[in-house]
Amino acid sequence: MTGPLSTAQIREKYLQFFQSKGHLHLPSYSTVAPDPTTLFTVAGMQPFKEQFMGAPAVFDGVASKRVTTAQKCVRVGDIENVGRTRRHLSLFEMMGNFSFGDYFKRDAIHWAWEFLTGAEWMGMDGSKLYVTIYEDDDEAFMYWTQEIGIDPGHVHRFGADENFWPADAPKEGPNGPCGPCSEIFYDRGPKYGDDSWADYAVTRESARFLEIWNLVFPQFDRQEPLADGTPVLRDLPFKNIDTGMGLERVASVVQDVPDFYSNDVFLPIVTRVAELSGQPYEGEVSVSHRVVAEHIRSVSMVIADGSVPSNTGRGYVVRKILRRACRHAYLLGLREPSLFRLVPLVADAMGGAYPELRENLAKIEATVKAEEESFLRTLEGGIQRLGKLMSGMEKGATLSGNDAFILYDTYGFPVDLTKEIAEEYGISVDEAGYAESLENAQNLARAGSKYGKSELFGGNMEALDGLSPTVFVGYDDLQADGEVVALVGAGERLTHLSAGSEATVVLSRTPFYAEGGGEVGDTGRIEWDGGSAGKGWGIVRDTRKTPQGVFLHDVLVESGELKEGVSVRAVVSGERQAIQRHHTATHLLQSALRAVLGSGVQQKGSLVAADRLRFDFSHGAALSADEIAAVETLVSRWVSANFAVTWQEMPIADAKAAGATALFGEKYGETVRVVRVGGSVEYAGQTVSSMELCGGAHVTRTGDIGAFVILGDENVAAGVRRVEALAGEQATAWVRDRLNATARAAALLNTSPDGLEARVTGLQTQLKAAEKETVTVRRQLAEAQMGGGAGGAAQTRELGGFKVAALKLAGIEGNELRGAADKLLDQSGADMVVLAGDKGLVVKATKEAVTRGAHAGQLIGKLAAAGGGKGGGRPDMAQAGITDAEAALAALDTAF
C-alpha cells in the first residue's frame, strides 16, 4: 500500500479517479436533508433519489449520467455507541460514484478494485480484500471471482438483511429505489483480532475485517406490499449504481491506526481535548475524549449548514449531540465552556473540502459557546441531583420514572442523559413510568389552563363549529368595531373571561391580519364598555385563522370582564406599519434577486415581522458582495421612485396570464388577490417589475418602505439560501449601530473609521511577527537549558538496559516541549528522553529502542503518577499532565 496518505489526499484521489472515468464531480450537498423523509442527509445517494427514479440527470445545467461526490452525512440512530466503539460516528464522509442508467455492476466492481489496489491510488494488497454479495447474485460472484480473480473463499453470500440496500428493503421498506449490494472488506491482520473470514459468516462482527466500501446496484422501485404482505419490487426505468466508501474507514486502513480517533483529522482534536482537560488520551478507554472530539466535528458541520440547537426537529438533534458532548467534557473536569475552542481545529482539518466551516467559523463558535453556557448550568445541578437519587442503589436497580420526570420537569435535565448516566452505574430507568408522569403533567396543565392559550387546530376546532367566517377589514382600516362571537379555551366554549385570563376570542369583524403567507399575525388591543364594571380592555397577542376563515385572536384580559355578545373596538398596534414595510420590501427583494441571480430563483419560504424580514429561495451558491449590493440598489430604486402599490382581486387564470408570481405557502381559490408595484426599474438592460399573488398587508407607496439593508445570506438546505433584511426605522437603526461600533473600534485603535482596515491589517502583521518571535525565543530558551541544543545539560544514565536522558525545562510546555524532546533524542545519542515542563511531561523513544522493548506510554504512566498526574501513549511517544516535575523525574530510578 502507498504511504500514509492524509484523509484529504484520499478524498482527492477518489474524486480524481472517478473524474478520470468520466464522472461529473459535484460538491457535497448540505447535511440538511434534501427531501422530507429524514431530518439529515444520511447517505451519498439521497440527493439523487429523483435521478434514480428516472428524472433527467442534469446538475446546474450540466447533463451527466455519471456523478461522483464526497458527501457529508449525519446518522444519530445509535448515538449512544459513539465514542464507545471503533466504528460509530454521528457525522461521516461518504465517497460515492453514481450511475443513472449508464454503467452497471461490472464497471462498478472493476473500478472499485482498480482504485483500491492500483499503485497510483490506494495500493492495497488484493489478497487482503474480501467481499460479500446478495445470496442470489451470481452475476456479481462471476465478476469478482472470474474477472477480478478473488479467491471464492474470500466471498460470502448473505440475505437481504445484509446485502440489500436499504437493508431488508423487500420486506421492510422504505418505499423507493433499492437493490442488491456487494460490500468490500479489508483484512487488517491478527494485531486487530484473531478471528477468521469464516468466523465473520457466523458472527457478522469483526475488529479485524473492516468494511470499507458498499457497492449498491439499485434496479428496483420498492412499493407498498400486497394485502397478504408479499413484497412488491418493480423495475426502475433503468439500472443504476450507488456506491458508498467510508472515508474515515479507508483512512484508518491506509494510515494503519486502530480507529477513527487516531487518524489525522481526529487526533489533533483529541490531543487538544487532553490539553484542555489535563487528562491524557489513552485510546478506547478514554470514551469522553472520543465523544467530545466526534461530536464537536459533527455539530460544527451541521451548524455550518444552517442548523441551530432548538427543542424541535433537526434543532433538537443538534442540541442533543451538543449536550452529550458537554456532559463528557464535564466528566473530564471541564467546568467552563470549552467545546467552542475546538471548532477551529475542525475548520483546519476539513475546511479545505468544506469551506462553509471557515466561512461560518465565528457563528459556529458563538452557537456552541452559548449552548455550553446554558447547558452547563443545567448539567451541574442535574448530575448532583441524579447522584443523590442513585446513592445507595445497587447495580440492577431501577430509578423511578417519576424521579426521572422531576429531573426533567423541575430542573431541565434531559431524560436521555438520565438514562445514559444511570446505565454507567448499572441502573435502569423506568421509561414507562416516566412517560406516564409526563402525560399526567400534560393533562394537569391542560385542565389548569381552561382560560389559557388555545391550541389552534387541536381541541378548539369542535368549539368553533358553526361559526361564520370573520369579516376582515384590515387592508383599509387599522381600527374596527365588532362583536364577540365566541370565547374559547382548552377546546371549550366559555361564557366570560375575567381579568388576568387568556383565551381565544372570535370577533364578527376585525382589522387584525391573521398569520399567513409568511407574515406574522397582528397584535394590538380590544376595548369594550363594561357598564357598571367600568371600561374593559385586553391585549391581542397574536392572530391566526382557521381554514374556514374564522379569525382567532389570542387575548389577555387586562381589565374588566369580557363576555360573548359584547361590542368591542379592535385596534391594531403600530407594529403593523413596520410589518407592511417589510412585506412590500420582500416582494421587491424577490424581484431583485431574480433579476440579479436569474430566473432560477424561486421562493422557498419567508417570514415578515415588525423587526425584520427573512426570505428563503432556490440558489446554489452564496451571494457575492457585488450581488448583494446590486440587489440592494434595485430595491432602493423602487423606494426612491415612490411608486404606488395597489391590489385587486381577479380570477386566478387572469393573474397567471398577467405573470403574477405565487407566494410560498399560500393556497389559492378561483379568485385571488394580486399586489402590484406601479412602476418598474432597470437592471443590466432589462426591465424589472413586481406583481405577486398575496393576501398580506402592504404599504400604499414604495417610498413608505424607507431605508433598506441586507444583513447577509446563508445556506439553509441543499440549493436553498436565506437572506435577512431590514426596512424603515429598523434598517436605519441597524446602520447607525454599525457606524457607532466602527467608530468605537477605530477609537480604541487610535485611528479613524476610514483608517480602521489598514490599522487592523498592520496589527495583524505585528501580531504574527510577535508570535513568530515568541516561538523562536521559546525554542532558544529550550536550547539554552539543554546546553546549547546539544543535550549537554541533560542527565543521561543507564536504566533497564536503555540509555535515558532526562531534563527539566522551565517555561516550556506543549509543542515546544515535544519539539525539544525530538531535538534531545536526535542529539543526545540516548535511547529514550524524558522532558518535564512546569505542568507537562513528554517521553520519546527511538525506533531501535522500541524494537528492544522500550515503551514510552508505559514509562510515562509511572512517572506521571509520581508527579501528581496521569498519562499514556504509544511506544515511541507519550505525554502527560503533571503538577510536580521534580517528583516525576525522581521516579525514573524505580520506573524500569
mmCIF file of N, CA, C and O in Angstrom, residues 25-92:
data_model
loop_
_atom_site.group_PDB
_atom_site.id
_atom_site.type_symbol
_atom_site.label_atom_id
_atom_site.label_comp_id
_atom_site.label_asym_id
_atom_site.label_seq_id
_atom_site.Cartn_x
_atom_site.Cartn_y
_atom_site.Cartn_z
ATOM 1 N N HIS A 25 -17.892 15.731 -11.079
ATOM 2 C CA HIS A 25 -17.684 15.935 -9.648
ATOM 3 C C HIS A 25 -18.621 17.035 -9.156
ATOM 4 O O HIS A 25 -18.524 18.187 -9.593
ATOM 5 N N LEU A 26 -19.510 16.688 -8.255
ATOM 6 C CA LEU A 26 -20.402 17.667 -7.639
ATOM 7 C C LEU A 26 -19.984 17.891 -6.198
ATOM 8 O O LEU A 26 -19.552 16.957 -5.513
ATOM 9 N N PRO A 27 -20.095 19.125 -5.694
ATOM 10 C CA PRO A 27 -19.760 19.370 -4.291
ATOM 11 C C PRO A 27 -20.759 18.686 -3.378
ATOM 12 O O PRO A 27 -21.863 18.327 -3.783
ATOM 13 N N SER A 28 -20.358 18.503 -2.126
ATOM 14 C CA SER A 28 -21.250 17.878 -1.144
ATOM 15 C C SER A 28 -22.517 18.704 -0.982
ATOM 16 O O SER A 28 -22.485 19.935 -0.951
ATOM 17 N N TYR A 29 -23.639 18.017 -0.891
ATOM 18 C CA TYR A 29 -24.874 18.690 -0.542
ATOM 19 C C TYR A 29 -24.876 18.960 0.964
ATOM 20 O O TYR A 29 -24.072 18.418 1.715
ATOM 21 N N SER A 30 -25.811 19.786 1.399
ATOM 22 C CA SER A 30 -25.907 20.144 2.809
ATOM 23 C C SER A 30 -26.235 18.923 3.658
ATOM 24 O O SER A 30 -26.793 17.935 3.179
ATOM 25 N N THR A 31 -25.894 18.993 4.942
ATOM 26 C CA THR A 31 -26.328 17.946 5.875
ATOM 27 C C THR A 31 -27.827 18.019 6.116
ATOM 28 O O THR A 31 -28.426 17.072 6.618
ATOM 29 N N VAL A 32 -28.444 19.155 5.787
ATOM 30 C CA VAL A 32 -29.899 19.262 5.864
ATOM 31 C C VAL A 32 -30.488 18.414 4.744
ATOM 32 O O VAL A 32 -30.126 18.571 3.584
ATOM 33 N N ALA A 33 -31.396 17.510 5.099
ATOM 34 C CA ALA A 33 -31.903 16.542 4.132
ATOM 35 C C ALA A 33 -32.530 17.228 2.926
ATOM 36 O O ALA A 33 -33.283 18.191 3.087
ATOM 37 N N PRO A 34 -32.246 16.728 1.715
ATOM 38 C CA PRO A 34 -32.826 17.317 0.510
ATOM 39 C C PRO A 34 -34.270 16.895 0.274
ATOM 40 O O PRO A 34 -34.903 17.356 -0.656
ATOM 41 N N ASP A 35 -34.786 15.979 1.104
ATOM 42 C CA ASP A 35 -36.190 15.582 0.982
ATOM 43 C C ASP A 35 -36.756 15.439 2.391
ATOM 44 O O ASP A 35 -36.013 15.374 3.373
ATOM 45 N N PRO A 36 -38.090 15.392 2.535
ATOM 46 C CA PRO A 36 -38.701 15.415 3.863
ATOM 47 C C PRO A 36 -38.699 14.087 4.594
ATOM 48 O O PRO A 36 -39.237 14.000 5.694
ATOM 49 N N THR A 37 -38.116 13.037 4.022
ATOM 50 C CA THR A 37 -38.192 11.735 4.670
ATOM 51 C C THR A 37 -37.247 11.613 5.856
ATOM 52 O O THR A 37 -37.443 10.758 6.716
ATOM 53 N N THR A 38 -36.200 12.436 5.914
ATOM 54 C CA THR A 38 -35.264 12.409 7.036
ATOM 55 C C THR A 38 -34.905 13.836 7.426
ATOM 56 O O THR A 38 -35.038 14.765 6.625
ATOM 57 N N LEU A 39 -34.431 14.004 8.657
ATOM 58 C CA LEU A 39 -34.006 15.329 9.097
ATOM 59 C C LEU A 39 -32.680 15.714 8.459
ATOM 60 O O LEU A 39 -32.450 16.879 8.141
ATOM 61 N N PHE A 40 -31.791 14.717 8.317
ATOM 62 C CA PHE A 40 -30.462 14.987 7.804
ATOM 63 C C PHE A 40 -30.186 14.135 6.561
ATOM 64 O O PHE A 40 -30.858 13.135 6.302
ATOM 65 N N THR A 41 -29.173 14.542 5.800
ATOM 66 C CA THR A 41 -28.698 13.720 4.698
ATOM 67 C C THR A 41 -27.980 12.517 5.293
ATOM 68 O O THR A 41 -26.994 12.663 6.009
ATOM 69 N N VAL A 42 -28.487 11.320 5.023
ATOM 70 C CA VAL A 42 -27.971 10.122 5.684
ATOM 71 C C VAL A 42 -27.135 9.246 4.762
ATOM 72 O O VAL A 42 -26.537 8.267 5.216
ATOM 73 N N ALA A 43 -27.099 9.559 3.474
ATOM 74 C CA ALA A 43 -26.319 8.746 2.534
ATOM 75 C C ALA A 43 -25.957 9.587 1.317
ATOM 76 O O ALA A 43 -26.640 10.564 0.993
ATOM 77 N N GLY A 44 -24.902 9.179 0.642
ATOM 78 C CA GLY A 44 -24.458 9.921 -0.525
ATOM 79 C C GLY A 44 -25.467 9.925 -1.652
ATOM 80 O O GLY A 44 -25.512 10.864 -2.454
ATOM 81 N N MET A 45 -26.310 8.886 -1.724
ATOM 82 C CA MET A 45 -27.266 8.803 -2.818
ATOM 83 C C MET A 45 -28.517 9.633 -2.581
ATOM 84 O O MET A 45 -29.281 9.886 -3.515
ATOM 85 N N GLN A 46 -28.753 10.059 -1.350
ATOM 86 C CA GLN A 46 -30.030 10.704 -1.029
ATOM 87 C C GLN A 46 -30.352 11.918 -1.901
ATOM 88 O O GLN A 46 -31.494 12.073 -2.339
ATOM 89 N N PRO A 47 -29.388 12.779 -2.214
ATOM 90 C CA PRO A 47 -29.719 13.923 -3.077
ATOM 91 C C PRO A 47 -30.097 13.526 -4.503
ATOM 92 O O PRO A 47 -30.594 14.372 -5.254
ATOM 93 N N PHE A 48 -29.879 12.245 -4.869
ATOM 94 C CA PHE A 48 -30.111 11.836 -6.251
ATOM 95 C C PHE A 48 -31.292 10.879 -6.393
ATOM 96 O O PHE A 48 -31.390 10.152 -7.384
ATOM 97 N N LYS A 49 -32.200 10.880 -5.405
ATOM 98 C CA LYS A 49 -33.338 9.967 -5.470
ATOM 99 C C LYS A 49 -34.164 10.181 -6.736
ATOM 100 O O LYS A 49 -34.636 9.231 -7.359
ATOM 101 N N GLU A 50 -34.327 11.433 -7.133
ATOM 102 C CA GLU A 50 -35.121 11.705 -8.333
ATOM 103 C C GLU A 50 -34.453 11.128 -9.579
ATOM 104 O O GLU A 50 -35.125 10.595 -10.468
ATOM 105 N N GLN A 51 -33.133 11.217 -9.650
ATOM 106 C CA GLN A 51 -32.431 10.671 -10.813
ATOM 107 C C GLN A 51 -32.530 9.142 -10.838
ATOM 108 O O GLN A 51 -32.667 8.535 -11.902
ATOM 109 N N PHE A 52 -32.470 8.512 -9.663
ATOM 110 C CA PHE A 52 -32.622 7.066 -9.620
ATOM 111 C C PHE A 52 -34.021 6.641 -10.069
ATOM 112 O O PHE A 52 -34.217 5.539 -10.579
ATOM 113 N N MET A 53 -35.003 7.532 -9.868
ATOM 114 C CA MET A 53 -36.374 7.233 -10.259
ATOM 115 C C MET A 53 -36.662 7.588 -11.717
ATOM 116 O O MET A 53 -37.770 7.377 -12.201
ATOM 117 N N GLY A 54 -35.684 8.141 -12.427
ATOM 118 C CA GLY A 54 -35.870 8.397 -13.844
ATOM 119 C C GLY A 54 -35.821 9.840 -14.261
ATOM 120 O O GLY A 54 -35.943 10.153 -15.456
ATOM 121 N N ALA A 55 -35.672 10.791 -13.303
ATOM 122 C CA ALA A 55 -35.601 12.203 -13.663
ATOM 123 C C ALA A 55 -34.312 12.477 -14.447
ATOM 124 O O ALA A 55 -33.312 11.763 -14.299
ATOM 125 N N PRO A 56 -34.297 13.515 -15.292
ATOM 126 C CA PRO A 56 -33.087 13.832 -16.070
ATOM 127 C C PRO A 56 -31.887 14.100 -15.165
ATOM 128 O O PRO A 56 -32.008 14.785 -14.141
ATOM 129 N N ALA A 57 -30.749 13.551 -15.531
ATOM 130 C CA ALA A 57 -29.519 13.745 -14.756
ATOM 131 C C ALA A 57 -28.834 15.021 -15.223
ATOM 132 O O ALA A 57 -27.833 14.989 -15.946
ATOM 133 N N VAL A 58 -29.389 16.162 -14.822
ATOM 134 C CA VAL A 58 -28.853 17.473 -15.189
ATOM 135 C C VAL A 58 -28.595 18.249 -13.908
ATOM 136 O O VAL A 58 -29.490 18.401 -13.071
ATOM 137 N N PHE A 59 -27.374 18.743 -13.729
ATOM 138 C CA PHE A 59 -26.977 19.396 -12.497
ATOM 139 C C PHE A 59 -26.365 20.750 -12.822
ATOM 140 O O PHE A 59 -25.310 20.822 -13.452
ATOM 141 N N ASP A 60 -27.065 21.823 -12.376
ATOM 142 C CA ASP A 60 -26.633 23.186 -12.674
ATOM 143 C C ASP A 60 -26.379 23.372 -14.171
ATOM 144 O O ASP A 60 -25.392 23.998 -14.593
ATOM 145 N N GLY A 61 -27.289 22.798 -14.954
ATOM 146 C CA GLY A 61 -27.199 22.953 -16.403
ATOM 147 C C GLY A 61 -26.283 21.981 -17.104
ATOM 148 O O GLY A 61 -26.199 21.981 -18.335
ATOM 149 N N VAL A 62 -25.583 21.131 -16.340
ATOM 150 C CA VAL A 62 -24.661 20.167 -16.938
ATOM 151 C C VAL A 62 -25.297 18.779 -16.896
ATOM 152 O O VAL A 62 -25.655 18.287 -15.827
ATOM 153 N N ALA A 63 -25.426 18.150 -18.052
ATOM 154 C CA ALA A 63 -26.002 16.809 -18.122
ATOM 155 C C ALA A 63 -24.897 15.779 -17.949
ATOM 156 O O ALA A 63 -23.860 15.841 -18.604
ATOM 157 N N SER A 64 -25.103 14.820 -17.039
ATOM 158 C CA SER A 64 -24.126 13.760 -16.838
ATOM 159 C C SER A 64 -24.797 12.592 -16.136
ATOM 160 O O SER A 64 -25.382 12.756 -15.068
ATOM 161 N N LYS A 65 -24.691 11.417 -16.738
ATOM 162 C CA LYS A 65 -25.247 10.213 -16.124
ATOM 163 C C LYS A 65 -24.267 9.566 -15.154
ATOM 164 O O LYS A 65 -24.577 8.557 -14.538
ATOM 165 N N ARG A 66 -23.071 10.159 -15.058
ATOM 166 C CA ARG A 66 -22.064 9.670 -14.109
ATOM 167 C C ARG A 66 -21.695 10.818 -13.172
ATOM 168 O O ARG A 66 -21.305 11.887 -13.641
ATOM 169 N N VAL A 67 -21.802 10.577 -11.876
ATOM 170 C CA VAL A 67 -21.536 11.626 -10.885
ATOM 171 C C VAL A 67 -20.695 11.043 -9.766
ATOM 172 O O VAL A 67 -20.854 9.871 -9.385
ATOM 173 N N THR A 68 -19.799 11.855 -9.205
ATOM 174 C CA THR A 68 -19.050 11.454 -8.013
ATOM 175 C C THR A 68 -19.074 12.579 -6.994
ATOM 176 O O THR A 68 -19.033 13.764 -7.363
ATOM 177 N N THR A 69 -19.163 12.218 -5.712
ATOM 178 C CA THR A 69 -19.225 13.209 -4.638
ATOM 179 C C THR A 69 -18.494 12.712 -3.399
ATOM 180 O O THR A 69 -18.303 11.510 -3.210
ATOM 181 N N ALA A 70 -18.116 13.674 -2.559
ATOM 182 C CA ALA A 70 -17.729 13.399 -1.180
ATOM 183 C C ALA A 70 -18.827 14.031 -0.340
ATOM 184 O O ALA A 70 -18.881 15.252 -0.214
ATOM 185 N N GLN A 71 -19.733 13.207 0.174
ATOM 186 C CA GLN A 71 -20.937 13.712 0.827
ATOM 187 C C GLN A 71 -20.824 13.609 2.352
ATOM 188 O O GLN A 71 -20.526 12.550 2.901
ATOM 189 N N LYS A 72 -21.080 14.713 3.041
ATOM 190 C CA LYS A 72 -21.128 14.704 4.500
ATOM 191 C C LYS A 72 -22.504 14.191 4.928
ATOM 192 O O LYS A 72 -23.533 14.676 4.471
ATOM 193 N N CYS A 73 -22.515 13.184 5.784
ATOM 194 C CA CYS A 73 -23.753 12.519 6.191
ATOM 195 C C CYS A 73 -23.874 12.529 7.712
ATOM 196 O O CYS A 73 -22.868 12.525 8.431
ATOM 197 N N VAL A 74 -25.104 12.522 8.193
ATOM 198 C CA VAL A 74 -25.371 12.513 9.633
ATOM 199 C C VAL A 74 -26.333 11.377 9.948
ATOM 200 O O VAL A 74 -27.399 11.266 9.329
ATOM 201 N N ARG A 75 -25.944 10.526 10.885
ATOM 202 C CA ARG A 75 -26.822 9.465 11.385
ATOM 203 C C ARG A 75 -26.703 9.411 12.905
ATOM 204 O O ARG A 75 -25.598 9.324 13.433
ATOM 205 N N VAL A 76 -27.815 9.459 13.586
ATOM 206 C CA VAL A 76 -27.787 9.523 15.051
ATOM 207 C C VAL A 76 -28.655 8.446 15.695
ATOM 208 O O VAL A 76 -28.978 8.513 16.864
ATOM 209 N N GLY A 77 -29.033 7.416 14.903
ATOM 210 C CA GLY A 77 -29.891 6.373 15.448
ATOM 211 C C GLY A 77 -29.246 5.592 16.572
ATOM 212 O O GLY A 77 -29.936 5.067 17.455
ATOM 213 N N ASP A 78 -27.919 5.494 16.571
ATOM 214 C CA ASP A 78 -27.215 4.769 17.632
ATOM 215 C C ASP A 78 -26.127 5.655 18.236
ATOM 216 O O ASP A 78 -24.991 5.235 18.440
ATOM 217 N N ILE A 79 -26.509 6.873 18.531
ATOM 218 C CA ILE A 79 -25.523 7.840 19.019
ATOM 219 C C ILE A 79 -24.890 7.413 20.331
ATOM 220 O O ILE A 79 -23.762 7.803 20.656
ATOM 221 N N GLU A 80 -25.590 6.584 21.101
ATOM 222 C CA GLU A 80 -25.023 6.158 22.384
ATOM 223 C C GLU A 80 -23.765 5.316 22.198
ATOM 224 O O GLU A 80 -22.975 5.141 23.138
ATOM 225 N N ASN A 81 -23.543 4.780 20.985
ATOM 226 C CA ASN A 81 -22.343 3.986 20.727
ATOM 227 C C ASN A 81 -21.153 4.833 20.295
ATOM 228 O O ASN A 81 -20.025 4.338 20.269
ATOM 229 N N VAL A 82 -21.410 6.090 19.939
ATOM 230 C CA VAL A 82 -20.312 6.962 19.515
ATOM 231 C C VAL A 82 -19.354 7.176 20.680
ATOM 232 O O VAL A 82 -19.758 7.558 21.776
ATOM 233 N N GLY A 83 -18.086 6.922 20.428
ATOM 234 C CA GLY A 83 -17.067 7.053 21.466
ATOM 235 C C GLY A 83 -16.778 5.748 22.182
ATOM 236 O O GLY A 83 -15.701 5.566 22.740
ATOM 237 N N ARG A 84 -17.752 4.834 22.148
ATOM 238 C CA ARG A 84 -17.586 3.565 22.861
ATOM 239 C C ARG A 84 -17.089 2.450 21.944
ATOM 240 O O ARG A 84 -16.588 1.430 22.420
ATOM 241 N N THR A 85 -17.283 2.612 20.651
ATOM 242 C CA THR A 85 -16.817 1.605 19.703
ATOM 243 C C THR A 85 -15.827 2.243 18.725
ATOM 244 O O THR A 85 -15.648 3.450 18.699
ATOM 245 N N ARG A 86 -15.236 1.405 17.905
ATOM 246 C CA ARG A 86 -14.257 1.904 16.939
ATOM 247 C C ARG A 86 -14.919 2.464 15.690
ATOM 248 O O ARG A 86 -14.281 3.172 14.919
ATOM 249 N N ARG A 87 -16.203 2.159 15.450
ATOM 250 C CA ARG A 87 -16.755 2.405 14.128
ATOM 251 C C ARG A 87 -17.979 3.307 14.094
ATOM 252 O O ARG A 87 -18.491 3.586 13.023
ATOM 253 N N HIS A 88 -18.454 3.753 15.214
ATOM 254 C CA HIS A 88 -19.670 4.567 15.196
ATOM 255 C C HIS A 88 -19.334 6.053 15.171
ATOM 256 O O HIS A 88 -18.545 6.539 15.990
ATOM 257 N N LEU A 89 -19.940 6.758 14.239
ATOM 258 C CA LEU A 89 -19.801 8.201 14.125
ATOM 259 C C LEU A 89 -21.179 8.794 13.885
ATOM 260 O O LEU A 89 -22.040 8.167 13.270
ATOM 261 N N SER A 90 -21.401 10.016 14.370
ATOM 262 C CA SER A 90 -22.662 10.689 14.043
ATOM 263 C C SER A 90 -22.526 11.469 12.738
ATOM 264 O O SER A 90 -23.497 11.674 12.021
ATOM 265 N N LEU A 91 -21.301 11.900 12.406
ATOM 266 C CA LEU A 91 -21.028 12.552 11.125
ATOM 267 C C LEU A 91 -19.932 11.762 10.416
ATOM 268 O O LEU A 91 -18.917 11.431 11.029
ATOM 269 N N PHE A 92 -20.151 11.454 9.156
ATOM 270 C CA PHE A 92 -19.110 10.751 8.408
ATOM 271 C C PHE A 92 -19.154 11.224 6.957
ATOM 272 O O PHE A 92 -20.148 11.807 6.502
#
